[in-house]
């Protein structure tokens, strides 16, 4: 196992821009070179989200992306699959409310790895923080085509309400575009997590740079 | 974590009748009491197979079934999800050819837990055995409605060809009925794994007893 080969500690993580490598949103494109492109353009975190794929394919993709990121000092977070995160030597997992509960996931992963939790209410945010989550994905802040069956959008007010209740880093997610980065950062987000803003763009490098520029010039 | 609470070692396993608790085949019925019924009727292994369900639901079900089985000294094997097997304290995992590879699964699970591998060719069987699998699920021996997109059926000849190449226990799977148990055992199977023969029956107890009786009176 490649567990913790890079040994990145949580305090070093740059939460600014998490690119979610969503295999459906990427529409069949082979992700590792595109992720490398996103990282070279400045993405600060990568989350692999491969719902519905065969486990052997998620495993292959996760380990290949981990290799790609190894030279970049960028954390790889695996959605839902704690076993694949451990096997591929990823830095952590991201868990939705329908994934594994935080407590047993932490017991398996240990304290050194990152666990992010998707929340859409103040109650979920408080529970995740008190349960030991390292960061929150808060959303959907805006309407988004990348995910279906989500609760109503939070808007920047809902984001602000959650941010004010927790001390751990908060990533705004759901319909985030370069144009909206300024207002979600102004609302307190420590960073953003994006799917469509990168995978729906013709040019990954340009998309990532636009998101980062918006974050710096808010 | 309930890891290895029962501490069952592999040598004690009775391979005779593995009931696969397939959530789709069970058609929405709540599985724990039905599994308890199957075990009280004589089932010797339980495999939880919950493809496509939310992880939180598989986790709940796995841990609930583990509690149900705790008093019965019957191994619980979780399909595909090594993380859930570890968290729920199951005795092992069953891996298809599209699930996690054997080697990293073993690294996570350790040597004391059971790993079963689905195989349908002599080459896959040899690879699984040399890679350290504890048992094989060999099939489909017959046509079955429980699984789609499977390779051609093996028949008892194909089962016999695989059995003759390996030393680890072989469970015949795929279209197994009480009427067919005699011929698959005669072909060398150490046991059978069933889905439809139990979940398609009106009476779980009667179905399990018929399968066991066929195994004893072959």
Coordinates of C-alpha atoms in Angstrom, one line a residue:
Chain A
X1 CA 0.0 0.0 0.0
X2 CA 1.1 3.6 -0.7
X3 CA -0.5 4.8 2.5
X4 CA 0.6 8.3 3.4
X5 CA 3.6 8.2 1.1
X6 CA 3.6 12.0 1.0
X7 CA 2.8 12.4 4.6
X8 CA 1.0 15.7 4.1
X9 CA -0.4 17.0 7.4
X10 CA -3.8 18.6 7.5
X11 CA -2.6 22.0 8.6
X12 CA -0.7 22.4 5.3
X13 CA -3.7 22.0 3.1
X14 CA -4.6 24.9 0.8
X15 CA -8.4 24.9 0.7
X16 CA -8.6 27.5 -2.0
X17 CA -9.8 25.5 -5.0
X18 CA -10.9 21.8 -4.9
X19 CA -11.5 20.4 -8.3
X20 CA -13.9 17.5 -8.1
X21 CA -12.9 14.9 -10.6
X22 CA -16.5 13.7 -11.3
X23 CA -16.3 10.9 -13.8
X24 CA -19.8 11.5 -15.1
X25 CA -19.2 15.3 -15.5
X26 CA -16.0 14.5 -17.3
X27 CA -18.1 12.5 -19.8
X28 CA -15.8 9.6 -20.5
X29 CA -12.6 11.6 -20.8
X30 CA -9.6 10.0 -19.2
X31 CA -9.1 12.0 -16.0
X32 CA -5.4 11.7 -14.9
X33 CA -3.9 14.0 -17.6
X34 CA -6.7 16.5 -17.2
X35 CA -6.2 16.5 -13.4
X36 CA -2.5 17.1 -13.9
X37 CA -3.5 20.1 -16.1
X38 CA -5.8 21.4 -13.4
X39 CA -3.1 21.1 -10.8
X40 CA -0.5 22.7 -13.0
X41 CA -2.9 25.6 -13.5
X42 CA -3.2 26.0 -9.7
X43 CA -5.9 23.7 -8.3
X44 CA -5.1 23.1 -4.6
X45 CA -7.1 19.9 -3.9
X46 CA -8.5 17.0 -6.0
X47 CA -11.5 15.0 -5.0
X48 CA -12.3 11.8 -7.0
X49 CA -16.0 11.2 -7.3
X50 CA -16.9 8.1 -9.3
X51 CA -20.3 7.0 -8.3
X52 CA -21.7 4.1 -10.2
X53 CA -18.4 2.9 -11.6
X54 CA -17.1 -0.6 -11.1
X55 CA -14.9 -0.7 -8.0
X56 CA -11.9 -2.0 -10.1
X57 CA -12.2 1.0 -12.3
X58 CA -12.4 3.5 -9.3
X59 CA -9.4 1.7 -7.8
X60 CA -7.4 2.0 -11.0
X61 CA -8.4 5.7 -11.5
X62 CA -7.7 6.6 -7.8
X63 CA -4.3 5.0 -7.8
X64 CA -3.4 6.5 -11.2
X65 CA -4.4 10.0 -10.0
X66 CA -2.5 9.5 -6.7
X67 CA 0.6 8.8 -8.9
X68 CA -0.1 11.9 -11.0
X69 CA -0.4 14.1 -7.9
X70 CA 2.6 12.6 -6.0
X71 CA 5.0 15.2 -7.3
X72 CA 2.7 18.1 -6.7
X73 CA 2.1 18.1 -2.9
X74 CA -1.7 18.3 -3.6
X75 CA -4.1 16.2 -1.5
X76 CA -6.2 13.6 -3.1
X77 CA -9.6 13.0 -1.5
X78 CA -11.7 10.0 -2.5
X79 CA -15.4 10.3 -2.4
X80 CA -17.2 7.6 -0.3
X81 CA -14.8 4.7 -0.6
X82 CA -12.6 4.6 2.5
X83 CA -11.1 1.3 1.4
X84 CA -9.9 2.8 -1.9
X85 CA -8.5 5.9 -0.2
X86 CA -6.5 3.6 2.1
X87 CA -5.3 1.3 -0.7
X88 CA -4.4 4.1 -3.1
X89 CA -2.6 6.2 -0.5
X90 CA -5.0 9.1 -0.8
X91 CA -4.9 11.9 1.8
X92 CA -8.5 11.4 2.8
X93 CA -12.1 10.9 2.0
X94 CA -15.2 13.0 1.3
X95 CA -18.4 11.7 2.8
X96 CA -21.9 12.7 1.8
X97 CA -24.8 12.3 4.2
X98 CA -25.6 9.0 2.5
X99 CA -22.1 7.6 2.7
X100 CA -20.3 6.0 5.6
X101 CA -20.8 7.8 8.9
X102 CA -17.9 9.9 10.1
X103 CA -17.1 7.9 13.3
X104 CA -16.4 4.5 11.7
X105 CA -14.7 6.2 8.7
X106 CA -12.3 8.0 11.1
X107 CA -11.7 4.7 13.0
X108 CA -10.5 3.1 9.8
X109 CA -8.6 6.1 8.4
X110 CA -6.9 7.3 11.5
X111 CA -6.3 10.8 12.7
X112 CA -3.8 11.9 10.1
X113 CA -6.0 11.7 7.1
X114 CA -8.5 14.3 6.0
X115 CA -12.2 13.7 6.2
X116 CA -14.6 16.2 4.6
X117 CA -18.3 16.1 5.1
X118 CA -21.1 17.4 2.8
X119 CA -23.6 19.5 4.7
X120 CA -26.5 21.6 3.8
X121 CA -27.8 22.6 7.2
X122 CA -26.4 24.2 10.4
X123 CA -27.3 21.0 12.3
X124 CA -25.3 18.8 9.9
X125 CA -22.4 21.2 10.1
X126 CA -22.3 21.2 13.9
X127 CA -22.6 17.4 13.9
X128 CA -19.7 17.0 11.4
X129 CA -17.5 19.4 13.3
X130 CA -18.1 17.9 16.7
X131 CA -17.6 14.4 15.2
X132 CA -14.1 15.4 14.0
X133 CA -14.5 16.4 10.4
X134 CA -11.5 18.3 8.9
X135 CA -13.5 20.4 6.5
X136 CA -17.1 20.9 5.2
X137 CA -18.4 21.0 1.7
X138 CA -21.4 23.4 2.1
X139 CA -24.0 23.4 -0.5
X140 CA -25.6 23.6 -2.9
X141 CA -25.0 27.3 -2.7
X142 CA -26.5 27.8 -6.2
X143 CA -28.5 25.6 -8.6
X144 CA -26.4 23.1 -10.3
X145 CA -26.7 20.5 -13.1
X146 CA -23.9 18.3 -11.7
X147 CA -26.0 16.8 -9.0
X148 CA -29.6 15.8 -8.8
X149 CA -32.0 15.3 -5.9
X150 CA -30.4 17.8 -3.7
X151 CA -32.1 19.9 -1.1
X152 CA -33.0 23.6 -1.9
X153 CA -30.1 25.9 -2.6
X154 CA -28.6 27.8 0.4
X155 CA -27.6 31.0 -1.3
X156 CA -24.8 33.1 0.2
X157 CA -27.0 33.7 3.3
X158 CA -27.3 30.0 4.0
X159 CA -23.5 29.6 3.5
X160 CA -22.8 32.5 5.9
X161 CA -25.2 31.0 8.5
X162 CA -23.3 27.7 8.4
X163 CA -19.8 29.3 8.3
X164 CA -20.7 31.4 11.4
X165 CA -21.4 28.2 13.4
X166 CA -18.1 26.3 12.8
X167 CA -14.4 26.8 13.0
X168 CA -13.3 24.2 10.5
X169 CA -12.7 25.2 6.9
X170 CA -15.7 25.5 4.7
X171 CA -15.7 24.9 0.9
X172 CA -18.7 26.4 -1.0
X173 CA -20.0 23.9 -3.5
X174 CA -22.9 23.7 -6.1
X175 CA -23.1 26.0 -9.1
X176 CA -19.8 27.8 -8.3
X177 CA -18.5 29.8 -11.3
X178 CA -15.6 32.3 -11.5
X179 CA -18.2 35.1 -11.4
X180 CA -19.6 33.8 -8.1
X181 CA -16.3 33.0 -6.3
X182 CA -16.0 36.6 -5.0
X183 CA -19.4 36.5 -3.3
X184 CA -19.0 33.1 -1.7
X185 CA -15.5 34.1 -0.4
X186 CA -17.1 37.3 0.9
X187 CA -19.7 35.1 2.6
X188 CA -16.9 33.4 4.5
X189 CA -16.0 30.4 2.4
X190 CA -12.4 29.3 2.8
X191 CA -12.5 27.9 -0.7
X192 CA -14.7 26.5 -3.4
X193 CA -15.2 23.0 -4.8
X194 CA -16.2 22.8 -8.5
X195 CA -17.4 20.3 -11.0
X196 CA -19.1 22.0 -14.0
X197 CA -16.9 25.1 -13.9
X198 CA -14.0 22.9 -14.9
X199 CA -15.4 19.9 -16.7
X200 CA -18.0 21.9 -18.6
X201 CA -15.2 24.2 -19.9
X202 CA -13.4 23.8 -23.2
X203 CA -10.1 24.6 -21.6
X204 CA -9.3 23.2 -18.1
X205 CA -6.3 25.5 -17.6
X206 CA -8.2 28.6 -18.4
X207 CA -11.1 27.5 -16.2
X208 CA -8.9 26.9 -13.2
X209 CA -7.0 30.1 -13.7
X210 CA -10.3 32.1 -13.9
X211 CA -11.5 30.6 -10.6
X212 CA -8.2 31.3 -8.9
X213 CA -8.0 34.9 -10.2
X214 CA -11.5 35.5 -8.9
X215 CA -10.5 34.2 -5.5
X216 CA -7.5 36.5 -5.4
X217 CA -9.2 39.7 -6.6
X218 CA -12.3 39.6 -4.5
Chain B
X1 CA -15.2 -1.1 15.4
X2 CA -16.5 -4.6 15.9
X3 CA -13.5 -6.1 14.1
X4 CA -13.2 -9.8 14.5
X5 CA -15.4 -9.8 17.6
X6 CA -16.2 -13.5 17.0
X7 CA -12.6 -14.3 15.9
X8 CA -13.7 -17.2 13.7
X9 CA -10.8 -18.7 12.0
X10 CA -11.0 -19.8 8.4
X11 CA -10.5 -23.5 9.1
X12 CA -13.7 -23.7 11.0
X13 CA -15.9 -22.4 8.2
X14 CA -18.6 -24.8 6.9
X15 CA -18.9 -24.1 3.2
X16 CA -22.0 -26.2 2.6
X17 CA -24.6 -23.5 2.0
X18 CA -23.9 -19.8 1.5
X19 CA -27.0 -17.7 1.3
X20 CA -26.4 -14.5 -0.7
X21 CA -28.4 -11.7 0.9
X22 CA -28.9 -9.9 -2.4
X23 CA -30.9 -6.8 -1.7
X24 CA -32.4 -6.6 -5.2
X25 CA -33.4 -10.3 -5.2
X26 CA -35.0 -9.8 -1.8
X27 CA -37.2 -7.1 -3.4
X28 CA -37.3 -4.6 -0.6
X29 CA -37.9 -7.0 2.2
X30 CA -36.0 -6.2 5.4
X31 CA -33.2 -8.7 5.4
X32 CA -32.0 -9.3 9.0
X33 CA -34.9 -11.3 10.3
X34 CA -35.0 -13.3 7.0
X35 CA -31.3 -14.0 7.4
X36 CA -31.8 -15.1 10.9
X37 CA -34.5 -17.5 9.6
X38 CA -32.1 -18.9 7.0
X39 CA -29.4 -19.4 9.6
X40 CA -31.8 -21.1 12.0
X41 CA -32.8 -23.4 9.1
X42 CA -29.2 -24.4 8.6
X43 CA -27.5 -21.9 6.2
X44 CA -23.7 -22.0 7.0
X45 CA -22.5 -18.7 5.5
X46 CA -24.1 -15.4 4.7
X47 CA -22.9 -13.0 2.0
X48 CA -24.3 -9.5 1.8
X49 CA -24.6 -8.2 -1.7
X50 CA -26.1 -4.7 -2.0
X51 CA -24.9 -3.2 -5.3
X52 CA -26.3 0.2 -6.1
X53 CA -27.5 1.0 -2.6
X54 CA -26.4 4.1 -0.7
X55 CA -23.3 3.3 1.3
X56 CA -25.0 4.5 4.6
X57 CA -27.7 1.9 3.9
X58 CA -25.2 -0.9 3.2
X59 CA -23.4 0.0 6.3
X60 CA -26.6 -0.1 8.4
X61 CA -27.6 -3.4 6.9
X62 CA -24.1 -5.0 7.2
X63 CA -23.8 -4.0 10.9
X64 CA -27.4 -5.1 11.7
X65 CA -26.8 -8.5 10.0
X66 CA -23.5 -8.9 11.9
X67 CA -25.4 -8.4 15.1
X68 CA -28.0 -10.9 14.0
X69 CA -25.3 -13.5 13.3
X70 CA -23.2 -12.9 16.3
X71 CA -24.9 -15.6 18.4
X72 CA -24.8 -18.2 15.6
X73 CA -21.1 -18.6 14.8
X74 CA -21.8 -18.1 11.1
X75 CA -19.5 -16.0 8.9
X76 CA -20.7 -12.9 7.3
X77 CA -19.0 -12.0 4.0
X78 CA -19.5 -8.5 2.5
X79 CA -19.6 -8.2 -1.2
X80 CA -17.1 -5.7 -2.7
X81 CA -16.9 -3.2 0.3
X82 CA -13.7 -3.9 2.3
X83 CA -14.3 -0.8 4.3
X84 CA -17.8 -1.9 5.4
X85 CA -16.5 -5.4 6.2
X86 CA -13.9 -4.0 8.5
X87 CA -16.2 -1.5 10.1
X88 CA -19.1 -3.9 10.7
X89 CA -16.7 -6.7 12.0
X90 CA -17.6 -9.1 9.2
X91 CA -15.5 -12.2 8.7
X92 CA -14.5 -11.3 5.2
X93 CA -15.3 -10.1 1.7
X94 CA -16.4 -11.5 -1.6
X95 CA -14.8 -9.9 -4.6
X96 CA -15.9 -10.2 -8.2
X97 CA -13.6 -9.7 -11.1
X98 CA -14.8 -6.0 -11.3
X99 CA -14.3 -5.3 -7.6
X100 CA -11.1 -4.5 -5.7
X101 CA -8.1 -6.7 -6.7
X102 CA -7.2 -9.4 -4.2
X103 CA -3.8 -8.2 -3.2
X104 CA -4.7 -4.7 -1.9
X105 CA -7.9 -6.1 -0.4
X106 CA -5.8 -8.7 1.5
X107 CA -3.4 -5.9 2.6
X108 CA -6.3 -4.0 4.2
X109 CA -8.1 -7.0 5.6
X110 CA -5.2 -8.9 7.1
X111 CA -4.6 -12.7 6.9
X112 CA -7.3 -13.8 9.4
X113 CA -10.2 -12.7 7.4
X114 CA -11.9 -14.6 4.6
X115 CA -11.6 -13.5 0.9
X116 CA -13.7 -15.2 -1.7
X117 CA -13.3 -14.5 -5.4
X118 CA -15.8 -15.0 -8.2
X119 CA -14.2 -16.9 -11.1
X120 CA -15.6 -18.3 -14.3
X121 CA -12.4 -19.7 -15.9
X122 CA -9.5 -21.9 -14.9
X123 CA -7.1 -19.0 -15.4
X124 CA -9.1 -16.8 -13.0
X125 CA -9.3 -19.6 -10.5
X126 CA -5.5 -20.3 -10.6
X127 CA -4.8 -16.5 -10.2
X128 CA -7.2 -16.2 -7.2
X129 CA -5.7 -19.3 -5.5
X130 CA -2.1 -18.2 -6.0
X131 CA -3.0 -14.7 -4.9
X132 CA -4.2 -16.0 -1.6
X133 CA -8.0 -16.4 -1.9
X134 CA -9.7 -18.5 0.8
X135 CA -12.5 -19.8 -1.4
X136 CA -13.9 -19.5 -4.9
X137 CA -17.4 -18.7 -6.1
X138 CA -17.4 -20.6 -9.4
X139 CA -20.1 -19.8 -11.9
X140 CA -22.5 -19.3 -13.4
X141 CA -22.9 -23.1 -13.4
X142 CA -26.5 -22.7 -14.8
X143 CA -28.5 -19.9 -16.4
X144 CA -29.7 -17.5 -13.7
X145 CA -32.0 -14.5 -13.6
X146 CA -30.2 -13.1 -10.5
X147 CA -27.3 -11.7 -12.4
X148 CA -27.1 -10.2 -15.9
X149 CA -24.2 -9.7 -18.3
X150 CA -22.4 -12.8 -17.2
X151 CA -20.2 -15.0 -19.3
X152 CA -21.6 -18.3 -20.7
X153 CA -22.7 -20.9 -18.3
X154 CA -20.0 -23.5 -17.2
X155 CA -22.2 -26.5 -16.6
X156 CA -21.0 -29.2 -14.3
X157 CA -18.1 -29.9 -16.7
X158 CA -16.8 -26.4 -16.4
X159 CA -17.2 -26.5 -12.6
X160 CA -15.3 -29.8 -12.5
X161 CA -12.5 -28.4 -14.7
X162 CA -12.0 -25.5 -12.3
X163 CA -12.3 -27.7 -9.2
X164 CA -9.6 -30.0 -10.5
X165 CA -7.1 -27.1 -10.7
X166 CA -7.3 -25.7 -7.2
X167 CA -7.1 -26.9 -3.6
X168 CA -9.2 -24.2 -1.9
X169 CA -12.9 -24.7 -1.4
X170 CA -15.2 -24.1 -4.3
X171 CA -18.8 -22.9 -4.1
X172 CA -21.0 -23.5 -7.1
X173 CA -23.1 -20.4 -7.9
X174 CA -25.6 -19.5 -10.6
X175 CA -29.0 -21.1 -11.0
X176 CA -28.4 -23.5 -8.1
X177 CA -31.6 -25.2 -7.0
X178 CA -32.2 -28.1 -4.5
X179 CA -32.7 -30.4 -7.6
X180 CA -29.2 -29.4 -8.8
X181 CA -27.3 -29.5 -5.6
X182 CA -26.6 -33.3 -6.0
X183 CA -24.9 -32.9 -9.4
X184 CA -22.8 -29.9 -8.5
X185 CA -21.6 -31.7 -5.3
X186 CA -20.9 -34.8 -7.4
X187 CA -18.8 -32.5 -9.7
X188 CA -16.7 -31.5 -6.8
X189 CA -18.2 -28.4 -5.3
X190 CA -17.6 -28.0 -1.6
X191 CA -20.8 -26.1 -1.2
X192 CA -23.3 -23.9 -3.1
X193 CA -24.1 -20.2 -3.0
X194 CA -27.7 -19.3 -3.7
X195 CA -29.8 -16.2 -4.4
X196 CA -33.0 -17.1 -6.2
X197 CA -33.4 -20.5 -4.6
X198 CA -34.0 -18.7 -1.3
X199 CA -35.3 -15.2 -2.1
X200 CA -37.6 -16.5 -4.9
X201 CA -39.2 -19.0 -2.5
X202 CA -42.3 -18.3 -0.4
X203 CA -40.8 -20.0 2.6
X204 CA -37.1 -19.3 3.5
X205 CA -36.9 -22.1 6.0
X206 CA -38.3 -24.7 3.6
X207 CA -36.0 -23.4 0.8
X208 CA -32.9 -23.7 3.0
X209 CA -33.9 -27.1 4.4
X210 CA -34.5 -28.4 0.9
X211 CA -31.0 -27.2 -0.3
X212 CA -29.4 -28.8 2.8
X213 CA -31.3 -32.1 2.4
X214 CA -30.2 -32.3 -1.2
X215 CA -26.6 -31.8 -0.1
X216 CA -26.8 -34.6 2.5
X217 CA -28.6 -37.1 0.4
X218 CA -26.6 -36.9 -2.8

